[in-house]
Amino acid sequence: MLQAQPGFRGVFVRWITCLTLIGSLFVHFSPVHAVVVPPARNETGVSAYFFDLSQVQLTDSRWLDNQKRTLTYIKWVDLERLLYVFRSSHKLSTNGVSSNGGWDDPTFPFRSHVQGHFLTAWAQCWATLQDTTCRDRAIYFVAELAKCQANNKNAGFATGYLSGFPESDFTLLETGKLTNGNVPYYVIHKTMAGLMDVWRHIGDPNAKTVLLSLAGWVNQRTAKLSTSQMQSVMNTEFGGMNDILAEIYYWTGDSQWLTVAQRFDHAAVFDPLASNKDQLNGLHANTQVPKWIGATREYKQTGTSRYLDIARNAWDITVNHHSYAIGGNSQSEHFRAPDAIAGYLTSDTAEGCNTYNMLKLTRELWATNPSANYFDFYERALLNHLLGQQNPSDPHGHITYFTPLNSGATRGVGPAWGGGTWSTDYSSFWCCQGTGVETNTKLMDSIYGYDSSSLYVNLFTPSKLTWPERSVTITQTTTFPVSDTTTLTVGGSGTWAMKIRIPSWTSGASISVNSQTQSITTTPGSYATITRTWKSGDTVTVKLPMSLRLIAANDNKNLAAVAFGPTVLSGNYGSSAPSNTPTLTLSSLKRTSSSNLDFTGTAGGATVTLSPFYNAQGYKYVVYWSVSGSLPTTIAESS
C-alpha cells in the first residue's frame, strides 16, 4: 500500500478547489426562459442571451418616466374602440362605440395594424411589472378576437382569417390588382406578433389558439402560390412575416411554420445583401428591416449561414452608410444613396419605426456574436432617437413620427399620410405610435445579457436584475449620461465573470471593485472582464470619461453634430429658427455645470445653449452645424 507523500493532500485539495472554481462558471447552464411559456426548441448559433423582461426592472430615471407615461395610456385607452374594426369586419356588433380615426379609421386601408402593438405592450407590462390591469386587458382583447375569428363563416371569410379589412384584399394582392394602399400581410404580422407575446408572456391559451389558427390561414393562402407569385406578393410591404412564423416554429417545434416562414424570403432584397451589396437606395426603409430580423430568426432555426450573412451585412450597411448622428435612418421613409446625409437633413428624417426595428435586429445579431460594437449603436439610437421621440409633457406619452434634423426644426411631425404633429389618443394610430408603446414598455430588455459563465452589462441604466439561476441580484445606480460613473451592487454570491461594455466614445475607462481599482483591460469598443468569487454587497464602480466629439456627415466632414460622450447635443433656438445652418465655433464650447449636460457656444456670432437632444422639446433646435476650428481639449465650465 502506497503512503501519501508529505504535501500531497494539500496539492490534491488545491487541484480539486481549482476544478470546482472553473466548473462553477459553467455548471447547470441553460438559457433563461422566464416567460410563462418557454420555447420548444433550442436555437442554433447563439452564444449569448438576454434576460426575460420579468427579470429586469427600471428604477428612477428618465427611462422610467417614459415607461410610466406609456403605461398610463395603454391602461386607459378604450378597448371597445380598439375592437371596432375587427368586429365590423367580422360582422359582429360594434356595441355602439365610436370608431377610431387616423390609421384605424374604418375606411383606412390597413386599419387594425396597431392593435397587435397594444397586445405586445400589455404583455410586456405584465411581464415586467405583473400589472394585472395590463394582463386582464390583453386576455379580454384576445377573447374578443377569438369571437371575431369564430364568426368567419358568417362574414364570408376562410377559417382562421382575422383582420379589420376584408379577405378579398388578399385576392387583389395575389393578382396584382391591389391599388387602395393596403399592406395586408404587414397588418397580419402585427396581429400575430401581439398574439404571440400574449401567449408566451401571459400564458393565455386563447392567444395560442387564435395565433395558430391565423398562421394556418397564412399557410393555406400562401401554399397555393407559385414561387414567382410569392415573390410578386412580397413587392408589397409585408412586415416581418418570416420573423413571426420562424418564432412560431421556435415556440411550438412544429416544422410546418418554418416552411411557411421561408416562403417570405424576399429574393430581391436578400440576394444583394447575401453578396454584401448595398442596393438600398430608393427602397422604403421600414419595409426592409423586419425582413432582416426574420433572416436572423431563420438562421437560428436552421443554422443556414446565408441568413446570418444577410442580416449582418444589412446591419453594417445601414449603420455605417445610411444612419444619422442620432442613430436613426431614412428620409421621407426611404433609404437614399450610400453615405448621402448632408443633402437629406429635412423635416421628415428618422422615422421612429425604423430605429425600433434596427434595435431589434441589433439584439438578434448580438446574441450570435456578443460584440460591444452592437451596443455602441444600440445606445446611440435608443438614447438620442427613441428616448426623445416621446413627448415628456404629454401624460399619455405621445410620440413624433419623424424626428426632424433640418436646421431650426421642432419635434412633433406626423406622417405624409395623414399629417399631424404628435400622435393622439384616438385620431392617429400611426405605425410609429404602435412601435412607440412597445418601445416604452421594454426599455429594460437589453441592459443585461449572459452566457454560460458571464454577466454582460450592455447599458448604463438605473435598474435591478434578478438572476435566480445564480441566486444573484444586480442593482445598477447611476445618473448616466449626465454622470460618467455607474455603480453595480451584487446581491448573493458565486463565481462568474462580469463583462462591462467599454464604449467606443470613451478613453481611460477604469473599474474598481469595493473601491479597489482593477488591473484589467478597458479597451474602448470592447467588454472589460472581471472574474471572481462574488460576495453579497460587492460593488463595482465603472468610470467612463466623456469628452466632446464630432459626428460628421458621411459626405461632408465640415457638417457635423456635436456629442458629449454618448449624448448628441442640440442648439436651443427658442421660437426663432436660424435662416440657414449656423457655423459653430468649436473652441467656444463650455459646459455650464457638472450637474447637467448644458453647454454654451458661439454660433453665427451669437451665444447659443446646447443640451441633450433627447431634451429638445418645445423649441426650435439645430443638430447638424457647419463647424469651424477645433474642439477644446479640456472642458471648461462657464462662470
XYZ file of C-alpha atoms in Angstrom:
639
model
C 0.000 0.000 0.000
C 1.453 3.323 -1.040
C 1.645 6.002 1.548
C 0.878 9.603 0.551
C 3.962 11.758 0.447
C 4.083 14.880 2.627
C 2.205 17.758 0.988
C 0.216 15.522 -1.377
C -3.097 16.200 0.443
C -2.604 19.972 0.104
C -1.829 19.720 -3.605
C -4.825 17.447 -4.134
C -7.164 19.799 -2.283
C -5.900 22.793 -4.252
C -6.378 20.855 -7.512
C -9.975 19.931 -6.586
C -10.665 23.510 -5.486
C -9.390 24.802 -8.834
C -11.597 22.379 -10.755
C -14.587 23.369 -8.632
C -13.927 27.057 -9.267
C -13.694 26.530 -13.016
C -16.713 24.260 -13.038
C -18.839 26.740 -11.147
C -18.571 29.072 -14.108
C -20.351 26.629 -16.375
C -22.377 24.201 -14.306
C -26.083 23.794 -14.919
C -26.143 26.308 -17.770
C -29.237 26.632 -19.878
C -30.828 29.703 -21.417
C -33.118 31.625 -19.081
C -36.742 31.103 -20.137
C -38.628 33.062 -17.508
C -41.524 33.595 -19.896
C -44.637 31.719 -18.843
C -44.437 29.567 -21.967
C -40.863 28.511 -22.828
C -39.812 27.751 -26.423
C -39.966 24.165 -27.642
C -36.604 24.225 -29.422
C -33.030 25.304 -28.918
C -31.608 27.920 -31.232
C -28.557 27.363 -33.428
C -25.547 29.691 -33.492
C -26.437 31.602 -30.336
C -23.625 32.282 -27.872
C -25.242 34.855 -25.558
C -28.717 35.607 -24.311
C -30.874 38.366 -22.885
C -32.773 38.107 -19.649
C -36.522 37.923 -19.778
C -38.439 41.138 -19.174
C -39.677 39.712 -15.876
C -36.109 39.704 -14.536
C -35.180 43.365 -15.060
C -36.924 46.411 -13.679
C -36.197 50.084 -14.235
C -35.603 52.344 -11.262
C -35.971 56.127 -11.019
C -34.781 57.794 -14.224
C -35.950 59.425 -17.425
C -36.386 55.896 -18.789
C -38.834 55.047 -16.025
C -40.679 58.319 -16.627
C -41.174 57.373 -20.277
C -42.463 53.970 -19.243
C -44.944 55.449 -16.770
C -46.452 57.778 -19.361
C -46.947 54.955 -21.838
C -48.412 52.686 -19.166
C -50.929 55.392 -18.301
C -52.077 55.454 -21.923
C -52.283 51.720 -22.598
C -54.197 51.156 -19.335
C -56.628 53.967 -20.215
C -57.348 53.558 -23.943
C -60.856 52.247 -24.708
C -60.728 48.559 -25.616
C -64.106 48.666 -27.320
C -62.880 51.316 -29.723
C -59.775 49.277 -30.488
C -62.033 46.309 -31.266
C -64.333 48.295 -33.579
C -62.714 47.492 -36.932
C -62.286 43.807 -36.085
C -65.910 43.412 -35.054
C -67.153 45.396 -38.034
C -65.062 43.374 -40.469
C -66.177 40.066 -38.986
C -69.866 41.066 -38.952
C -70.280 41.381 -35.204
C -71.891 44.230 -33.316
C -69.635 47.168 -32.549
C -71.745 47.780 -29.438
C -72.477 51.379 -30.327
C -68.982 52.694 -29.578
C -67.236 55.358 -31.601
C -64.746 54.265 -34.214
C -61.161 55.469 -34.196
C -59.650 57.939 -36.623
C -56.340 58.108 -38.408
C -54.793 54.810 -39.415
C -57.510 52.853 -37.596
C -60.435 54.617 -39.244
C -62.972 52.113 -40.679
C -62.120 53.380 -44.166
C -58.340 53.437 -43.802
C -56.721 50.717 -45.970
C -54.577 48.980 -43.359
C -56.764 49.513 -40.330
C -56.274 47.050 -37.444
C -52.463 47.131 -37.674
C -51.991 48.951 -34.380
C -53.867 46.556 -32.093
C -51.077 43.984 -32.257
C -48.713 46.575 -30.819
C -51.082 47.170 -27.914
C -51.268 43.422 -27.267
C -47.463 43.330 -27.085
C -47.330 46.390 -24.830
C -49.878 44.910 -22.396
C -47.987 41.608 -22.366
C -44.695 43.417 -21.682
C -46.351 45.459 -18.946
C -47.447 42.234 -17.276
C -44.048 40.584 -17.725
C -42.023 43.352 -16.151
C -44.465 44.725 -13.568
C -47.012 41.939 -13.002
C -49.636 44.600 -13.632
C -52.999 42.836 -13.562
C -54.771 45.598 -15.471
C -52.469 45.042 -18.439
C -52.829 41.273 -18.159
C -56.621 41.429 -17.989
C -56.823 43.842 -20.908
C -54.755 41.531 -23.079
C -56.764 38.442 -22.145
C -60.083 40.190 -22.759
C -58.950 41.586 -26.082
C -57.780 38.186 -27.310
C -61.068 36.597 -26.238
C -62.931 39.164 -28.342
C -60.631 38.500 -31.299
C -61.443 34.793 -30.921
C -65.130 35.650 -31.261
C -64.370 37.564 -34.446
C -62.433 34.634 -35.846
C -65.205 32.220 -34.864
C -67.712 34.231 -36.936
C -65.728 33.905 -40.175
C -68.300 31.718 -41.896
C -70.995 34.329 -41.389
C -68.589 37.045 -42.539
C -67.690 35.126 -45.693
C -64.062 34.596 -44.636
C -61.930 31.467 -44.647
C -61.183 29.658 -41.403
C -58.579 31.425 -39.294
C -58.700 34.812 -41.026
C -58.539 37.783 -38.658
C -58.332 41.413 -39.717
C -60.116 44.741 -39.807
C -60.427 44.682 -43.614
C -61.957 42.112 -45.992
C -60.120 38.979 -47.044
C -60.719 39.977 -50.659
C -57.781 42.392 -50.360
C -55.502 39.355 -50.371
C -57.028 38.159 -53.634
C -56.312 41.562 -55.134
C -52.763 41.422 -53.741
C -52.118 37.989 -55.254
C -53.412 39.049 -58.662
C -51.526 42.336 -58.732
C -54.722 44.392 -58.574
C -54.484 45.845 -55.073
C -54.417 49.628 -55.515
C -56.063 51.001 -52.368
C -52.805 51.434 -50.425
C -53.327 48.434 -48.170
C -50.361 46.357 -46.990
C -52.268 43.258 -45.895
C -49.517 40.980 -44.640
C -47.940 43.879 -42.755
C -51.147 44.049 -40.718
C -51.349 40.293 -40.232
C -47.778 40.286 -38.931
C -48.623 42.875 -36.259
C -51.626 40.884 -35.068
C -49.685 37.629 -34.970
C -46.788 39.205 -33.103
C -49.154 40.601 -30.472
C -50.872 37.253 -30.039
C -47.513 35.539 -29.690
C -46.475 37.914 -26.905
C -49.738 37.439 -25.008
C -49.311 33.681 -25.252
C -45.660 33.487 -24.163
C -45.622 36.265 -21.545
C -49.077 35.785 -20.024
C -49.740 32.150 -20.909
C -53.186 32.828 -22.328
C -54.300 29.660 -24.172
C -56.762 31.667 -26.281
C -53.860 33.648 -27.706
C -52.146 30.456 -28.845
C -55.342 29.137 -30.418
C -56.102 32.345 -32.293
C -52.461 32.715 -33.352
C -52.140 29.202 -34.746
C -55.482 29.463 -36.494
C -54.363 32.681 -38.179
C -50.996 31.114 -39.023
C -52.865 28.187 -40.533
C -54.803 30.615 -42.706
C -51.494 32.140 -43.891
C -50.214 28.657 -44.686
C -53.304 27.741 -46.707
C -53.234 31.061 -48.546
C -49.551 31.040 -49.485
C -49.267 27.294 -50.204
C -51.390 27.807 -53.310
C -48.996 30.339 -54.818
C -46.010 29.571 -57.002
C -42.578 30.862 -56.029
C -42.915 33.572 -58.673
C -46.308 34.618 -57.360
C -44.985 34.798 -53.772
C -42.074 36.951 -54.862
C -44.544 39.266 -56.574
C -46.712 39.409 -53.434
C -43.640 40.488 -51.480
C -43.251 43.612 -53.581
C -45.934 44.969 -51.224
C -44.776 45.622 -47.657
C -45.331 42.506 -45.541
C -43.740 43.365 -42.219
C -41.811 40.536 -40.601
C -43.871 37.552 -41.682
C -40.729 35.420 -41.893
C -39.861 36.615 -38.380
C -43.140 35.707 -36.671
C -43.535 32.381 -38.458
C -39.992 31.345 -37.536
C -40.828 32.364 -33.966
C -43.910 30.139 -34.007
C -41.670 27.260 -35.088
C -39.290 28.080 -32.224
C -42.103 28.135 -29.684
C -44.074 25.118 -30.929
C -41.462 22.892 -32.538
C -43.805 22.322 -35.493
C -41.661 22.470 -38.639
C -44.551 23.439 -40.906
C -44.192 27.004 -39.637
C -40.565 27.169 -40.760
C -41.699 26.122 -44.232
C -44.240 28.935 -44.262
C -41.674 31.415 -42.917
C -39.292 30.647 -45.755
C -41.962 31.436 -48.323
C -41.477 35.037 -47.191
C -37.760 35.155 -48.088
C -37.719 38.153 -50.414
C -35.106 37.410 -53.076
C -34.945 40.956 -54.483
C -33.763 42.187 -51.079
C -31.952 39.119 -49.747
C -29.812 38.277 -52.767
C -27.827 41.556 -52.925
C -27.333 41.577 -49.160
C -26.071 37.996 -49.197
C -23.321 39.281 -51.507
C -22.772 42.353 -49.291
C -24.072 44.713 -51.975
C -25.699 47.964 -50.917
C -28.756 48.326 -53.138
C -30.920 50.097 -50.568
C -31.127 53.432 -52.396
C -34.770 54.287 -53.054
C -36.248 51.437 -51.037
C -38.897 52.117 -48.404
C -36.737 51.724 -45.338
C -39.020 50.225 -42.729
C -40.309 47.685 -45.226
C -36.841 46.133 -45.264
C -35.675 45.959 -41.650
C -38.312 43.455 -40.410
C -37.239 41.092 -43.215
C -33.675 41.261 -41.917
C -34.867 40.467 -38.400
C -36.657 37.496 -39.925
C -33.405 36.391 -41.544
C -31.734 36.196 -38.116
C -34.654 34.152 -36.782
C -34.399 31.787 -39.740
C -30.664 31.418 -39.171
C -31.232 30.494 -35.543
C -33.764 27.851 -36.520
C -31.838 26.368 -39.453
C -28.143 27.149 -38.996
C -28.049 28.323 -42.624
C -25.217 30.862 -42.667
C -26.634 32.761 -45.644
C -29.400 34.109 -43.431
C -26.841 35.410 -40.943
C -24.783 36.962 -43.754
C -27.875 38.806 -44.985
C -28.677 40.211 -41.558
C -25.116 41.159 -40.625
C -24.457 42.816 -43.963
C -27.749 44.711 -43.761
C -26.851 45.958 -40.270
C -23.339 47.031 -41.272
C -24.559 48.802 -44.390
C -27.372 50.623 -42.626
C -25.460 51.666 -39.511
C -22.314 52.760 -41.313
C -23.691 54.204 -44.541
C -27.324 55.210 -44.027
C -27.646 56.463 -40.453
C -27.710 59.939 -38.967
C -25.796 61.019 -35.877
C -28.779 60.162 -33.663
C -28.827 56.559 -34.915
C -31.997 56.925 -36.982
C -32.169 56.381 -40.709
C -34.296 57.260 -43.767
C -35.574 60.474 -45.277
C -39.234 60.624 -46.264
C -39.314 56.987 -45.127
C -36.795 55.927 -47.796
C -33.151 54.973 -47.923
C -31.012 57.303 -50.003
C -27.683 56.679 -51.724
C -24.906 55.257 -49.531
C -23.381 57.941 -47.270
C -25.835 60.589 -48.533
C -26.503 62.520 -45.324
C -25.830 66.235 -45.850
C -28.425 66.645 -48.605
C -31.139 64.859 -46.633
C -31.377 66.837 -43.392
C -35.073 67.611 -43.660
C -38.245 67.713 -41.587
C -39.084 64.079 -42.420
C -35.956 62.250 -41.310
C -35.564 59.302 -38.942
C -38.915 57.524 -38.906
C -39.389 56.027 -35.439
C -40.323 52.518 -36.607
C -37.022 52.132 -38.429
C -34.992 52.595 -35.272
C -37.334 50.379 -33.248
C -36.682 47.624 -35.779
C -32.946 48.314 -36.065
C -32.665 47.825 -32.309
C -34.489 44.504 -32.593
C -32.066 43.484 -35.336
C -29.129 44.583 -33.177
C -30.296 42.376 -30.317
C -30.645 39.374 -32.590
C -27.157 39.828 -34.021
C -25.534 40.439 -30.639
C -26.836 37.059 -29.479
C -24.871 35.395 -32.293
C -21.728 37.395 -31.565
C -21.742 39.427 -28.332
C -19.635 42.308 -29.592
C -19.632 45.683 -27.837
C -19.900 47.280 -31.259
C -23.560 46.307 -31.425
C -24.330 48.077 -28.182
C -22.429 51.192 -29.170
C -25.083 51.570 -31.856
C -27.911 50.432 -29.612
C -27.021 53.068 -27.009
C -26.638 55.759 -29.666
C -30.050 55.138 -31.209
C -32.003 54.478 -28.017
C -30.597 57.488 -26.174
C -30.525 60.012 -28.988
C -33.562 59.000 -31.043
C -36.169 56.917 -29.228
C -35.891 58.394 -25.730
C -36.754 61.835 -27.091
C -39.328 60.514 -29.564
C -41.838 60.627 -26.718
C -43.337 63.956 -25.640
C -42.469 64.252 -21.921
C -45.141 66.902 -21.346
C -47.919 64.569 -22.511
C -49.319 62.353 -19.731
C -50.050 59.665 -22.349
C -46.527 59.765 -23.751
C -47.465 60.519 -27.357
C -44.751 60.406 -29.996
C -43.390 62.117 -33.073
C -43.440 60.033 -36.260
C -40.400 61.730 -37.768
C -37.530 63.263 -35.827
C -36.585 66.250 -37.996
C -32.915 67.088 -38.460
C -33.182 70.251 -40.549
C -31.843 73.458 -39.047
C -34.491 75.119 -36.871
C -36.712 72.045 -36.660
C -39.057 71.043 -33.854
C -40.246 67.613 -32.779
C -43.851 66.718 -33.395
C -44.119 65.781 -37.084
C -46.661 63.279 -38.336
C -46.515 61.041 -41.425
C -47.064 62.120 -45.006
C -50.248 60.027 -44.979
C -52.471 61.870 -42.546
C -50.076 64.525 -41.333
C -50.380 65.988 -37.869
C -47.850 66.761 -35.177
C -47.768 64.418 -32.188
C -49.765 61.210 -32.025
C -53.106 61.414 -30.242
C -55.374 59.235 -28.140
C -57.746 58.187 -30.934
C -57.147 60.083 -34.180
C -53.696 58.950 -35.320
C -52.731 55.302 -34.601
C -49.713 55.507 -36.897
C -47.209 52.682 -37.127
C -44.749 54.702 -35.021
C -47.395 55.125 -32.345
C -47.684 51.349 -32.218
C -43.950 50.716 -32.029
C -43.745 53.568 -29.514
C -45.981 51.809 -26.984
C -43.806 48.726 -27.423
C -40.506 50.592 -27.044
C -41.562 52.336 -23.872
C -42.748 49.139 -22.195
C -39.498 47.240 -22.834
C -36.787 49.814 -22.149
C -35.130 47.347 -19.777
C -34.873 44.428 -22.176
C -31.250 44.837 -23.279
C -29.462 46.323 -20.278
C -28.012 42.949 -19.305
C -27.141 39.707 -21.061
C -25.474 36.456 -20.077
C -23.757 33.334 -21.309
C -22.609 30.127 -19.610
C -20.031 31.887 -17.478
C -20.678 35.605 -17.633
C -22.989 38.516 -16.997
C -22.867 41.245 -19.662
C -23.543 44.849 -18.707
C -24.525 46.445 -22.006
C -26.204 49.689 -20.998
C -25.793 52.092 -18.116
C -29.357 52.463 -16.915
C -30.733 52.594 -13.351
C -32.209 49.138 -12.911
C -32.374 45.932 -10.916
C -31.664 42.480 -12.349
C -32.899 39.333 -10.646
C -30.923 36.268 -11.736
C -32.433 33.289 -9.900
C -30.354 30.724 -11.795
C -27.346 32.036 -9.858
C -29.300 33.328 -6.833
C -27.968 36.795 -7.631
C -29.315 40.308 -7.973
C -27.565 43.249 -9.603
C -28.606 46.784 -8.746
C -27.288 49.488 -11.059
C -27.243 53.049 -9.738
C -26.295 55.939 -11.995
C -27.242 59.333 -13.398
C -25.600 58.421 -16.711
C -25.193 60.101 -19.177
C -25.081 63.266 -17.036
C -22.509 61.483 -14.884
C -19.710 59.331 -16.265
C -19.976 56.797 -13.463
C -22.216 53.832 -12.724
C -22.243 51.532 -9.706
C -23.275 47.871 -9.775
C -24.080 46.259 -6.442
C -24.115 42.472 -6.204
C -26.635 40.646 -4.052
C -25.862 36.979 -3.463
C -22.644 35.100 -4.060
C -20.967 32.850 -6.584
C -18.175 32.596 -9.108
C -18.760 34.101 -12.516
C -17.437 36.822 -14.794
C -18.869 40.314 -15.162
C -18.319 41.743 -18.631
C -18.797 45.510 -18.755
C -19.093 47.328 -22.059
C -16.424 49.953 -22.583
C -17.969 52.282 -25.177
C -16.029 53.340 -28.236
C -16.533 57.015 -27.335
C -14.587 56.852 -24.052
C -10.887 56.867 -23.224
C -9.136 55.960 -19.994
C -12.028 53.980 -18.525
C -11.471 52.500 -15.083
C -13.234 49.885 -12.980
C -12.962 49.300 -9.252
C -14.375 46.595 -7.009
C -15.072 47.594 -3.424
C -13.081 50.793 -4.065
C -10.025 48.862 -5.304
C -9.016 49.745 -8.865
C -8.791 46.641 -11.026
C -5.830 45.930 -13.286
C -7.901 44.881 -16.275
C -8.020 45.885 -19.915
C -10.570 48.584 -20.699
C -10.177 48.959 -24.439
C -12.835 51.207 -25.995
C -15.269 49.195 -28.080
C -14.870 46.006 -26.049
C -16.029 44.337 -22.838
C -13.842 44.571 -19.746
C -13.959 41.316 -17.787
C -13.830 40.777 -14.032
C -13.816 37.136 -12.967
C -14.058 36.489 -9.247
C -15.980 34.812 -6.487
C -18.557 37.438 -5.660
C -19.944 38.177 -2.212
C -23.182 39.876 -1.363
C -22.586 43.614 -1.081
C -19.697 43.740 -3.548
C -19.788 46.990 -5.515
C -18.374 47.572 -8.965
C -17.770 51.186 -9.930
C -17.327 51.951 -13.602
C -15.955 55.305 -14.699
C -16.248 56.199 -18.389
C -14.620 59.588 -19.009
C -16.510 61.699 -21.524
C -15.319 64.365 -23.912
C -16.739 66.428 -26.724
C -16.596 64.805 -30.134
C -17.917 65.397 -33.620
C -20.148 63.067 -35.623
C -19.645 64.356 -39.144
C -21.999 63.724 -42.028
C -20.536 60.862 -44.055
C -20.412 63.035 -47.171
C -19.319 66.368 -45.635
C -16.773 66.473 -42.806
C -17.479 70.181 -42.264
C -21.118 69.442 -41.380
C -21.350 67.697 -38.030
C -23.309 67.010 -34.896
C -21.638 67.597 -31.533
C -21.766 64.894 -28.869
C -20.527 64.668 -25.305
C -19.769 61.040 -24.613
C -22.802 59.142 -25.927
C -25.114 62.146 -25.956
C -25.842 64.148 -29.097
C -26.246 67.823 -28.226
C -28.528 70.288 -29.998
C -28.716 74.063 -30.015
C -31.737 75.768 -28.444
C -33.093 78.494 -30.734
C -36.341 79.080 -28.879
C -39.108 80.212 -31.190
C -36.847 81.666 -33.904
C -35.338 79.310 -36.434
C -31.973 80.275 -37.947
C -32.174 81.233 -41.601
C -29.510 78.686 -42.554
C -27.183 76.170 -40.968
C -25.283 78.090 -38.255
C -21.494 77.953 -38.082
C -20.444 76.739 -34.645
C -17.056 77.858 -33.310
C -15.939 74.638 -31.706
C -13.327 76.151 -29.407
C -16.052 78.244 -27.741
C -17.888 75.275 -26.229
C -18.080 75.280 -22.431
C -20.076 73.157 -20.006
C -22.305 75.233 -17.749
C -22.483 72.797 -14.830
C -21.383 69.311 -13.848
C -24.932 68.555 -12.693
C -26.387 68.660 -16.214
C -25.275 68.405 -19.820
C -25.822 72.012 -20.817
C -23.112 73.769 -22.807
C -22.733 77.200 -24.306
C -21.014 78.077 -27.534
C -20.797 80.704 -30.230
C -22.692 80.067 -33.453
C -23.046 82.673 -36.155
C -21.552 85.253 -33.810
C -24.204 84.705 -31.105
C -24.203 82.686 -27.912
C -26.292 79.526 -28.036
C -27.093 76.882 -25.431
C -26.510 73.267 -26.383
C -28.110 70.466 -24.392
C -29.021 66.799 -24.861
C -31.059 66.279 -27.995
C -33.388 63.948 -26.116
C -34.451 67.029 -24.114
C -35.042 69.219 -27.189
C -38.777 69.597 -26.720
C -40.971 72.611 -27.411
C -38.382 74.754 -29.136
C -36.540 75.037 -32.446
C -33.229 73.236 -32.479
C -30.099 72.610 -34.518
C -28.376 69.207 -34.548
C -26.027 69.463 -37.536
C -23.710 72.509 -37.670
C -21.228 73.969 -40.043
C -18.164 73.587 -37.862
C -15.203 75.884 -37.539
C -11.959 75.303 -35.693
C -11.251 72.528 -33.224
C -12.929 71.216 -30.124
C -11.386 72.271 -26.794
C -9.002 69.689 -25.378
C -10.413 70.192 -21.879
C -13.985 71.009 -20.898
C -14.106 74.304 -19.075
C -17.174 75.288 -17.086
C -18.562 78.719 -17.900
C -18.714 81.091 -14.984
